[in-house]
Coordinates of C-alpha atoms and ligand atoms in Angstrom, one line a residue:
X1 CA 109.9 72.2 94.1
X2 CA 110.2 68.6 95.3
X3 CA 110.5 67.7 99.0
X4 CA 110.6 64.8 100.8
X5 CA 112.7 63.0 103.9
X6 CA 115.3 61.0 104.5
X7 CA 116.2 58.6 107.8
X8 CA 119.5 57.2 107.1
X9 CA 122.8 56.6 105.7
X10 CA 123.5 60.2 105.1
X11 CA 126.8 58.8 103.0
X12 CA 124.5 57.3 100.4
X13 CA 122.2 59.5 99.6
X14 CA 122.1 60.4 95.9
X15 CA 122.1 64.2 95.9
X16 CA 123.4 67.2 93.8
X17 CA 124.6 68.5 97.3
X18 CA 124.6 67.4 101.2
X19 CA 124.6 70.2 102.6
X20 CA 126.6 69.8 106.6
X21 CA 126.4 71.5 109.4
X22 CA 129.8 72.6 111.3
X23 CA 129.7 73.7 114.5
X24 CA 132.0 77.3 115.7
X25 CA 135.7 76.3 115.9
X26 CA 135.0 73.4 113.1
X27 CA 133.3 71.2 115.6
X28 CA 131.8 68.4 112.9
X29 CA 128.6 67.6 113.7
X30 CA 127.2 63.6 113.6
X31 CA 126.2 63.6 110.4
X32 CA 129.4 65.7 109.2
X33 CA 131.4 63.4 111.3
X34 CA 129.7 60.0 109.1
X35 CA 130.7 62.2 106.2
X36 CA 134.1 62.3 107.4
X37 CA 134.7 58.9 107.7
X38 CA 133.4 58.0 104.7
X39 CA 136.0 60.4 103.0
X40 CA 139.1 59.2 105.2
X41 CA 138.8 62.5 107.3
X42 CA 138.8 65.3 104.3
X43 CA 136.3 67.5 106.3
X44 CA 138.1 67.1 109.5
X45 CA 141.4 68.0 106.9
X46 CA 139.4 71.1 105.6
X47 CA 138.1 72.4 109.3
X48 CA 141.8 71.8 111.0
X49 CA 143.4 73.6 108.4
X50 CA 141.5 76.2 109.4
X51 CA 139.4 77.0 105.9
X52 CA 136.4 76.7 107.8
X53 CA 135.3 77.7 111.2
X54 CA 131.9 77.1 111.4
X55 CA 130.9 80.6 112.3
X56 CA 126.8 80.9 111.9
X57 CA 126.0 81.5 108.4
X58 CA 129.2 80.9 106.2
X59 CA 129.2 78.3 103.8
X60 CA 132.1 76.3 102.2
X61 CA 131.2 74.2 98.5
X62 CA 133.4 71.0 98.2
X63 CA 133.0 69.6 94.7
X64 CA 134.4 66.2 95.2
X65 CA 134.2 64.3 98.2
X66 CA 135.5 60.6 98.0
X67 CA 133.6 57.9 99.7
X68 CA 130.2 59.2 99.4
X69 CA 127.2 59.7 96.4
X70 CA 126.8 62.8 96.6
X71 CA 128.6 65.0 94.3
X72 CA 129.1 67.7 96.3
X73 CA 129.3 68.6 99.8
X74 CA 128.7 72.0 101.1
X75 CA 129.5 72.7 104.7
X76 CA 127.4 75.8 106.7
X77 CA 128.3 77.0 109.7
X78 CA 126.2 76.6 112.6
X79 CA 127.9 78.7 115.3
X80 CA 128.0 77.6 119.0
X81 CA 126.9 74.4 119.6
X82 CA 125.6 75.1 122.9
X83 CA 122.8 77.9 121.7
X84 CA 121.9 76.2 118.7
X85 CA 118.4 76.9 118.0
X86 CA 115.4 76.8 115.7
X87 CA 116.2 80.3 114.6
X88 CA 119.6 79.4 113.4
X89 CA 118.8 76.3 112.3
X90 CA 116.4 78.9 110.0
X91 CA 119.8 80.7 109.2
X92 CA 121.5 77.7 108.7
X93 CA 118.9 76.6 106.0
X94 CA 119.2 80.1 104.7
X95 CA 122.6 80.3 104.2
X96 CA 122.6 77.0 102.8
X97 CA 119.7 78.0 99.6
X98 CA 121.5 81.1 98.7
X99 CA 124.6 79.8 98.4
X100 CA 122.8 76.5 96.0
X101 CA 120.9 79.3 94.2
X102 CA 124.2 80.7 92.8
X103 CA 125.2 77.3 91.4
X104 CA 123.3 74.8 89.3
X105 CA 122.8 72.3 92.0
X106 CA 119.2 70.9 90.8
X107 CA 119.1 68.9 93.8
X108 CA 120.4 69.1 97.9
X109 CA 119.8 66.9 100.9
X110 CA 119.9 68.2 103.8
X111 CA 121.8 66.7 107.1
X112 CA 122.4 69.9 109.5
X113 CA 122.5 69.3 113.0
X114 CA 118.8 69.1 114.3
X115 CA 118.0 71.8 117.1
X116 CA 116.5 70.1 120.7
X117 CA 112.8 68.5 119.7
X118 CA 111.3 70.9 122.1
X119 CA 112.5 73.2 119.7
X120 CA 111.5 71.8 116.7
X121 CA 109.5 68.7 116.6
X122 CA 109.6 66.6 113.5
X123 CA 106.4 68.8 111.5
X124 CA 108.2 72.0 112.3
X125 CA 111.6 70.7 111.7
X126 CA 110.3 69.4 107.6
X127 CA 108.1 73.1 107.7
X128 CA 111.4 75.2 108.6
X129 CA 113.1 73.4 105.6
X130 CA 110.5 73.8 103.1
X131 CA 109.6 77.3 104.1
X132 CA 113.0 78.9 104.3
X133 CA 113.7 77.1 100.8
X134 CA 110.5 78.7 99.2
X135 CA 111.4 82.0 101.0
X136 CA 114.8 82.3 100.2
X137 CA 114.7 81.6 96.5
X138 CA 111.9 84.2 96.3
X139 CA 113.0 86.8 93.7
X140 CA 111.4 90.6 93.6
X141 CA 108.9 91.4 90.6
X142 CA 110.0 94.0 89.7
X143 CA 109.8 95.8 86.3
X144 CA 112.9 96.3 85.4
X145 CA 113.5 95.5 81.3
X146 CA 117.1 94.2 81.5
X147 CA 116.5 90.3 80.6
X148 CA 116.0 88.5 84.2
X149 CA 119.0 86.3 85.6
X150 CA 118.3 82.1 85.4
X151 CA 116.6 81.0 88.2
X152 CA 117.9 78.7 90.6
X153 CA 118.2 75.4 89.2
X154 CA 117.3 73.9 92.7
X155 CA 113.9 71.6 92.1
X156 CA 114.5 68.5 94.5
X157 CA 115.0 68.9 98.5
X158 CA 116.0 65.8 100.8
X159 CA 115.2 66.9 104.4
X160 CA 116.6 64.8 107.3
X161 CA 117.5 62.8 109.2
X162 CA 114.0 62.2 110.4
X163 CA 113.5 58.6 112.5
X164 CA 111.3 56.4 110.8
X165 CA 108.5 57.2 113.0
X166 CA 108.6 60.8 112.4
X167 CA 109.0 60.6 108.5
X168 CA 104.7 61.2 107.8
X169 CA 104.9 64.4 110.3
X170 CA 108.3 65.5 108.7
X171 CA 106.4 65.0 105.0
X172 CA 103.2 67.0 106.1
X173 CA 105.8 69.8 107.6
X174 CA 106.9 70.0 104.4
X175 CA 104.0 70.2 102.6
X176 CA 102.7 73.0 104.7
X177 CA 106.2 74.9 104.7
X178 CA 105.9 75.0 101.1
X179 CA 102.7 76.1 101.0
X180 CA 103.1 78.8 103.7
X181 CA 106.2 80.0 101.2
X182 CA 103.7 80.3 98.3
X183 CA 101.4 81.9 100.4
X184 CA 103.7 84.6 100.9
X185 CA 105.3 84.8 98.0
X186 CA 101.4 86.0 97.2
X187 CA 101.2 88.3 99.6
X188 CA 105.2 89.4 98.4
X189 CA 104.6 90.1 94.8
X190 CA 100.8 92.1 95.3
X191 CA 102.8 94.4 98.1
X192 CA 105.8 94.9 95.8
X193 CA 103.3 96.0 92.7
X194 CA 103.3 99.7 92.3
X195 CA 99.9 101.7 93.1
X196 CA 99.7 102.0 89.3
X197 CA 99.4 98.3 88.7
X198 CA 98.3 97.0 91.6
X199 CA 94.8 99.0 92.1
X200 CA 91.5 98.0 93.9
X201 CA 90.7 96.4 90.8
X202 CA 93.8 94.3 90.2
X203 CA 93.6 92.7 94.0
X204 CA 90.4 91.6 93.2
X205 CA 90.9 89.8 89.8
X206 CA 93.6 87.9 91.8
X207 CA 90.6 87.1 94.1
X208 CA 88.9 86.0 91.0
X209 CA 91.8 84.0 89.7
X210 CA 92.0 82.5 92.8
X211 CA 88.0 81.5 93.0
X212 CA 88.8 80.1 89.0
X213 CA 91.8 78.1 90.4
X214 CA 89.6 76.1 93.5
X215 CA 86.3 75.3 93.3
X216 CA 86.5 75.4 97.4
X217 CA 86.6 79.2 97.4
X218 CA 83.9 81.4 95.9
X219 CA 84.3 85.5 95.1
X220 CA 82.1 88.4 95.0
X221 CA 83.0 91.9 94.6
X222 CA 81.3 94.8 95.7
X223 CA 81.4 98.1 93.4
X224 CA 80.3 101.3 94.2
X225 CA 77.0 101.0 93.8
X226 CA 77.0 97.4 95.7
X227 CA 79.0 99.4 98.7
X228 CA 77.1 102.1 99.2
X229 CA 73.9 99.7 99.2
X230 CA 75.7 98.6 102.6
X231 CA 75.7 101.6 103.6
X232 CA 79.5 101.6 104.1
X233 CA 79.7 105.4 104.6
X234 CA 83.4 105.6 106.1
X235 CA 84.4 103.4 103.4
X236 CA 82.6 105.8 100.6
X237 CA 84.3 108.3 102.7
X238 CA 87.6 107.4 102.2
X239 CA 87.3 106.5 98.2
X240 CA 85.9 109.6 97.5
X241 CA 89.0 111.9 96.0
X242 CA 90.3 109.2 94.1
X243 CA 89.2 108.3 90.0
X244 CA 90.1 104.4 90.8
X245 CA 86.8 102.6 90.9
X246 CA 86.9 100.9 95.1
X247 CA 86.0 97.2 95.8
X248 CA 84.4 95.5 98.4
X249 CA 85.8 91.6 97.9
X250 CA 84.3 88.8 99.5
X251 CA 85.9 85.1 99.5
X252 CA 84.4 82.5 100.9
X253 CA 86.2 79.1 101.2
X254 CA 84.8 76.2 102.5
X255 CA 86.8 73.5 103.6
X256 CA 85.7 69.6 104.0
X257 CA 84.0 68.2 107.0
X258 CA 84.4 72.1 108.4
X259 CA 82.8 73.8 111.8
X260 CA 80.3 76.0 110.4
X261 CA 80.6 79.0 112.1
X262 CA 83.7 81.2 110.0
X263 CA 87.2 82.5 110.5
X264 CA 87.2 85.7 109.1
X265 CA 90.2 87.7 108.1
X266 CA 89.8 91.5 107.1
X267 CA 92.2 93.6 105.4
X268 CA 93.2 96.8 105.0
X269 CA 93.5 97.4 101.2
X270 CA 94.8 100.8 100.7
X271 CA 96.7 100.7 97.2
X272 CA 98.1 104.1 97.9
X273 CA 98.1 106.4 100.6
X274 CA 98.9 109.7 100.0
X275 CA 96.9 110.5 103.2
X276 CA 94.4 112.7 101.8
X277 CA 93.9 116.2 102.2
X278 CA 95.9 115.8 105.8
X279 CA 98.7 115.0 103.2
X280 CA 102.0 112.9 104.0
X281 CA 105.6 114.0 103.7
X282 CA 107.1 113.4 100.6
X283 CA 110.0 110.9 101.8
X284 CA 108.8 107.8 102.1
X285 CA 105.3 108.7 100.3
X286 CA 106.1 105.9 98.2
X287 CA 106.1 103.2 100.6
X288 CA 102.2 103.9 100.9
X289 CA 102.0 101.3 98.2
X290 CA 102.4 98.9 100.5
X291 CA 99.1 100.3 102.6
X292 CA 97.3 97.3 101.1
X293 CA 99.7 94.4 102.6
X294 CA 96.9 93.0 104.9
X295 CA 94.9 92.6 102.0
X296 CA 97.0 90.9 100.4
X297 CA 97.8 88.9 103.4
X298 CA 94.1 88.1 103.6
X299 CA 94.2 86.6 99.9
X300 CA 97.7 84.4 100.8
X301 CA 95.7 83.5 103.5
X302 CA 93.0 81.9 101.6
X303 CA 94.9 80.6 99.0
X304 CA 97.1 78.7 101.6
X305 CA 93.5 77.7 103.0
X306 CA 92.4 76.3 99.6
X307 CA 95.7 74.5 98.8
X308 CA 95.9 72.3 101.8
X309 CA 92.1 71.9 101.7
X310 CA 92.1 73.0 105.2
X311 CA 88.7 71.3 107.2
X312 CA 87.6 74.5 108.4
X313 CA 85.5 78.0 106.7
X314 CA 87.5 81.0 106.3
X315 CA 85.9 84.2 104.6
X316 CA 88.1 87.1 103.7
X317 CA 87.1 90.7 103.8
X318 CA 88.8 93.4 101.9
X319 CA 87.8 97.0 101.7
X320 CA 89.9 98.2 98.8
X321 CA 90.3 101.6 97.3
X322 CA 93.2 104.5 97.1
X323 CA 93.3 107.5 99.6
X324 CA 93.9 110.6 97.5
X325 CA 93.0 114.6 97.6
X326 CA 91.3 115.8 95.3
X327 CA 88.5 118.9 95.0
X328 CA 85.8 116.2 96.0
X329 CA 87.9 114.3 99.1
X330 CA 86.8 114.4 102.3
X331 CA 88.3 116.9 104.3
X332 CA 89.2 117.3 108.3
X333 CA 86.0 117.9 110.3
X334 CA 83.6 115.9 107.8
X335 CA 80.8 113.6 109.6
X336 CA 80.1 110.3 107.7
X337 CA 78.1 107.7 108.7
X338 CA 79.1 104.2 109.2
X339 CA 77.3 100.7 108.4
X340 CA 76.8 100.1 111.8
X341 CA 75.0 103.5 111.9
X342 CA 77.7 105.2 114.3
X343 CA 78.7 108.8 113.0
X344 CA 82.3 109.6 112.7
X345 CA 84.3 112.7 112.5
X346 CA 86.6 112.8 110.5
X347 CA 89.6 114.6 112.2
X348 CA 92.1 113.2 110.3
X349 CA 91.7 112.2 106.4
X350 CA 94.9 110.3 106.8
X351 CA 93.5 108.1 109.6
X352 CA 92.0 106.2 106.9
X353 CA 92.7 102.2 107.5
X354 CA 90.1 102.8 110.5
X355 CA 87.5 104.2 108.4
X356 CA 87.2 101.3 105.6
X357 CA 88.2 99.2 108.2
X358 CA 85.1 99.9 110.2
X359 CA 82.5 99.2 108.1
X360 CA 84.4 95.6 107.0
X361 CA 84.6 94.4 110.5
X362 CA 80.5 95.6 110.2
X363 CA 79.9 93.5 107.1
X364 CA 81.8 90.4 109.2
X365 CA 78.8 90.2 111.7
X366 CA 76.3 88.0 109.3
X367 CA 78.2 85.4 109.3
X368 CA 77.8 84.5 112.9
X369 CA 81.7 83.8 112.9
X370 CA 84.1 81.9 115.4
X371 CA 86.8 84.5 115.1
X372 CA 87.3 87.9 113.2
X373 CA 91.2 89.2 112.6
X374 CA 91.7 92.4 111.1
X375 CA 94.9 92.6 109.4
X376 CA 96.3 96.1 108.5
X377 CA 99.4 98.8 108.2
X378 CA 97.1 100.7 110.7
X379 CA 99.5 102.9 112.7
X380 CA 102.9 104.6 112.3
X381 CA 103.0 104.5 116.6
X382 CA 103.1 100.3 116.2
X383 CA 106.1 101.0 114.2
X384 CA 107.3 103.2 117.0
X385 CA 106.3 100.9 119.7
X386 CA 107.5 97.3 118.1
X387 CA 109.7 98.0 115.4
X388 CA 109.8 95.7 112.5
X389 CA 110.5 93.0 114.7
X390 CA 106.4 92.3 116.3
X391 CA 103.5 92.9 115.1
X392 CA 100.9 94.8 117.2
X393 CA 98.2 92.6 118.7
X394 CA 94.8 93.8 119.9
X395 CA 91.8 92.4 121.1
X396 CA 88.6 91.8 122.6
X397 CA 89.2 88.8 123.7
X398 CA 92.3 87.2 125.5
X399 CA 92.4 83.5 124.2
X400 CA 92.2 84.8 121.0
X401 CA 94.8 86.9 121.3
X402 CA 97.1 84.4 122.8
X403 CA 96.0 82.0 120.0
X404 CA 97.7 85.0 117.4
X405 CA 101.0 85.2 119.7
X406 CA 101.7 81.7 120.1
X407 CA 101.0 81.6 116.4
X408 CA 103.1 83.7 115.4
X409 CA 105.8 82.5 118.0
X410 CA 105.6 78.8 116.5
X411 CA 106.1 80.3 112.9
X412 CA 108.9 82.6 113.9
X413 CA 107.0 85.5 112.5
X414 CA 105.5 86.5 115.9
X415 CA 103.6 89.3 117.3
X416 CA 103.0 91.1 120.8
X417 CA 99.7 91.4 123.1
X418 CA 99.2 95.3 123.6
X419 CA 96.6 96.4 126.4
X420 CA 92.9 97.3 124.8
X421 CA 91.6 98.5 128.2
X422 CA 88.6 100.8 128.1
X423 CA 90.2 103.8 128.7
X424 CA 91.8 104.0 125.2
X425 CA 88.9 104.7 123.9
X426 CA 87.9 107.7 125.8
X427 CA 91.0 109.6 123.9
X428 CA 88.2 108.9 120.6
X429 CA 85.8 111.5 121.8
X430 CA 84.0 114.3 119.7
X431 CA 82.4 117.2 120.2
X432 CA 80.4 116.8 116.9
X433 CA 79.8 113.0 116.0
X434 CA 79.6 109.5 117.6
X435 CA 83.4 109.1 117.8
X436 CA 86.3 111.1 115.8
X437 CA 89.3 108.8 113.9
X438 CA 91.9 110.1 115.9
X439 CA 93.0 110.0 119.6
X440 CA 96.3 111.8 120.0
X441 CA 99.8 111.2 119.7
X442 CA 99.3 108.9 122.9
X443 CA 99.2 105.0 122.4
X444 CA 98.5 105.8 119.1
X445 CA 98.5 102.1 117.8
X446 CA 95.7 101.5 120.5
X447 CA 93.6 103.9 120.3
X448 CA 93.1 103.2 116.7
X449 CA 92.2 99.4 117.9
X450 CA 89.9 100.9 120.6
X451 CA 88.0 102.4 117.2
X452 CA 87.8 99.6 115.9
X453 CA 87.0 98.1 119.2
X454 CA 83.6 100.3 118.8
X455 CA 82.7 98.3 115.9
X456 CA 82.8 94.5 117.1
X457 CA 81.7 94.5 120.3
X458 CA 80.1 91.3 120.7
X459 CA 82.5 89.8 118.3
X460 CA 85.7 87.6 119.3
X461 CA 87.8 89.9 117.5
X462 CA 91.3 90.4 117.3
X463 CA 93.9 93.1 115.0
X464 CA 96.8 93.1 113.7
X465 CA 98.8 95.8 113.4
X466 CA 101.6 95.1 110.8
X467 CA 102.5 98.9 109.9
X468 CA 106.0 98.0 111.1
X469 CA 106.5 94.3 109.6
X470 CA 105.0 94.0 106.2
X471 CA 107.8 95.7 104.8
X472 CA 111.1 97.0 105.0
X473 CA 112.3 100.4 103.5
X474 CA 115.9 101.0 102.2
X475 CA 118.4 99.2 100.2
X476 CA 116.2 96.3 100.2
X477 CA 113.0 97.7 100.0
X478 CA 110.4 95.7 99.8
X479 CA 107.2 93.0 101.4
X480 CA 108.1 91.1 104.0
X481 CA 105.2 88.3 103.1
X482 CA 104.5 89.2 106.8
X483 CA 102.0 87.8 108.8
X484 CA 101.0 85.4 106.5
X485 CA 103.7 82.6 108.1
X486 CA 101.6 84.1 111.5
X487 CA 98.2 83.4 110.2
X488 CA 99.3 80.4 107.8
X489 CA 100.5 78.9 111.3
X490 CA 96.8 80.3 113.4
X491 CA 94.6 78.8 110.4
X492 CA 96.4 75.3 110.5
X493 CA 96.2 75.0 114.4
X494 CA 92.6 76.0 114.3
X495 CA 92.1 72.9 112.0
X496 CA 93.8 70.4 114.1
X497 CA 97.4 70.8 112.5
Ligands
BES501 N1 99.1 103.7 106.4 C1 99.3 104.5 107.5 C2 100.1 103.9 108.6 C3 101.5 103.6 108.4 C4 102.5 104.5 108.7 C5 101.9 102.4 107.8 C6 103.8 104.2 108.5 C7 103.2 102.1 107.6 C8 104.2 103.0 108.0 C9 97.9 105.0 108.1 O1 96.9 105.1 107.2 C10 98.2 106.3 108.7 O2 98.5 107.2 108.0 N2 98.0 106.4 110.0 C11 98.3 107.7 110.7 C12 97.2 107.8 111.8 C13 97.2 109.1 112.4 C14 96.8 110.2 111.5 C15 96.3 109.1 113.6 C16 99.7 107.6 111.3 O3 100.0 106.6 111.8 O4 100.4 108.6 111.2
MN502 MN1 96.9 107.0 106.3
ZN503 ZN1 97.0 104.0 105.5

């Protein structure tokens, strides 16, 4: 896909499409109302006859408008003027993609209404564009053998209008939004894998693929032999009922004219989760698939990283491996022994993210980092407590995790502070072993933090708890791409945008 700005004349540009915005009760908007006069009042003919109101998220194609280059208009509504925003100017873009998808329009400008500057300055106004494209056009993987529809024909995007001034910030907004899409469209397609495909092995080939692709990034990869020479006991722990081989993958990018010191990202990389011998309901077993999400995250992450050649380090950590029974899995009560030398009990073989979790956020310490960020479908409870509409965020330190909200608030994929005060972790005592993996029913998303907590003391150190965001269940079940448009949005900040 193509992207780039334009600043004026809206009736000459040379498009496939202009897509226009129309305000509730067929107010035109400025550009719309150019349009208009350019055609001798046909949209103003079209809106007063009443064919279309404007209501957010409708669309109206027009295949011949006189007076203008384009060969085709398309009109999306835009809703009340008055609480126009960035998040339906999102909608607006959205509605406008899938309705192009459906046709063979190869090529679309854009000339909606543009949402207060405050809102949506000129980077994030040419990001929203290019992002919501990349997003909406994004197709499942699925497996099915019936020959695959065409794909949109859509290839060039016009994104304005941007003043003259603001055309270079507009054209890196662009750039980025495209690349946060592709990111995520990463993160989409290793979540949607089944457990069959998409095993601790597969994720890290992809690492490897990516290391081939960029000379920036470098992998390693841990096997069992190289993971228990860490000593990652909670790790070995979990692996140990299932006959898939675990990984330990390590990528390293470095960035030009970087800080030294390391972002790392973590991630939970559970291909399946049955739970163990503390077994799961049937149901919605199947969604355990998606138990490796912050993984995958992790690897959009970096690969967003090494595409814009971001000037900073960023390391990923992923502990990768299945959680199965099985005559040789560990069962309620076992005492393992972490990296960090801390026994745990085992109370709970389905509280498993925690335990490979643990000894990852261990392995983060040598490399003296600026910020750790666990990223993980840790906790049914954050589902409970946030919905799929936050992310849970925990931490050690507050400016970090402020950094993460306003991140994720910026990139409309946003996530909520939750307390990490001491007493959380009190609920992790045991009568047998350092700590035990489970603290009740009670702030259930925290006191798994406060676990983790135990294990990066000293670190600034924040997690993400995306149990409730990386994926939705029914009719459209699938990955969300979520929180790499969060961290996509954290990483780019934290290298000067
Ligand atoms: N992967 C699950 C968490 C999860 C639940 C993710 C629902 C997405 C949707 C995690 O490994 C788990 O099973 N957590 C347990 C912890 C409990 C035993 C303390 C949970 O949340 O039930
Ligand atoms: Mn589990
Ligand atoms: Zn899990």
């Amino acid at each position: 896909m193509q992207f780039d700005v334009w600043t004026k004349g809206v009736a000459t540009l040379e498009t496939d499409c202009l897509v226009l915005g129309v305000f509730d009760e067929g107010e035109l908007t400025e550009e719309a109302r150019a349009v208009d006069a350019a055609s001798n009042g046909k949209l103003a003919r079209v809106v007063s006859r009443g064919d279309f109101p404007g209501r957010s998220g409708e669309t109206l194609l027009l295949p011949e408008v006189e007076g203008i280059k384009a060969s085709r208009v398309l009109l999306v509504g835009l809703g009340a003027q008055k609480s126009f925003n960035r998040k339906l100017f999102r909608k607006a873009v959205g509605s406008a993609v899938t309705a192009i998808a459906r046709t063979r329009i190869a090529s679309a400008a854009f000339a909606l209404a543009r949402p207060s500057f405050k809102e949506l300055d000129d980077y994030y106004f040419g990001r929203v564009i290019a992002e919501v494209t990349g997003t909406t056009l994004y197709r499942v993987n699925d497996l099915k053998t019936a020959q695959k529809p065409k794909p949109p024909a859509l290839e060039r995007v016009l994104a304005g209008p941007v003043r003259g001034s603001g055309a270079s910030a507009a054209r890196r907004g662009l750039t980025h939004g495209a690349a946060i899409a592709s990111a995520a469209r990463v993160q989409r397609d290793l979540g949607n894998l089944p457990g069959n495909v998409c095993t601790p092995t597969y994720l890290a080939d992809q690492a490897k693929a990516l290391a081939k692709a960029h000379s920036s990034v470098k992998v390693t990869v841990l096997d069992e032999a190289g993971i228990r020479k860490e000593k990652m006991g909670c790790f070995l722990a979990v692996t140990r009922g299932s006959a898939e081989p675990p990984k330990f993958i390590i990528i390293e990018y470095k960035g030009p004219k970087a800080p030294k010191a390391p972002i790392v990202l973590v991630g939970k990389g559970i291909t399946f989760d049955t739970g163990g011998i503390s077994l799961k309901d049937p149901p919605t077993m199947d969604e355990m698939k998606f138990d490796m999400s912050g993984s995958a995250a992790v690897i959009a992450s970096l690969t967003l990283a090494a595409e814009l050649r971001l000037p900073l380090n960023v390391v990923g950590l992923i502990a990768a491996c299945e959680n199965m029974p099985g005559s040789r899995a560990i069962k309620p009560g076992d005492i393992v022994k972490s990296a960090a030398g801390l026994t745990v009990e085992v109370l709970n073989t389905d509280a498993e993210g925690r335990l490979v979790l643990c000894d990852a956020l261990h392995y983060a310490r040598r490399y003296d980092p600026a910020a750790v960020i666990d990223v993980a479908t840790l906790t049914g409870a954050c589902v409970i407590a946030l919905g799929a509409h936050h992310a849970g965020c925990m931490s050690n330190d507050d400016a970090l995790a402020r950094e993460l909200v306003d991140a994720g608030q910026r990139a409309d994929d946003r996530c909520w502070h939750l307390p990490l005060t001491e007493e959380y972790a009190d609920q992790l005592k045991s009568n047998f072993a350092d700590v035990a993996n489970i603290g009740g029913r009670e702030g259930g998303a925290i006191t798994a933090a406060a676990f983790l907590g135990k294990f990066t003391q000293g670190l600034r150190w924040a997690h993400l708890d995306i149990a409730g965001t990386a994926y939705q269940g029914g009719a459209n079940k699938g990955s969300t791409g979520r929180p790499t448009p969060l961290l996509a949005d954290f990483l780019i900040h934290r290298a000067g945008r």
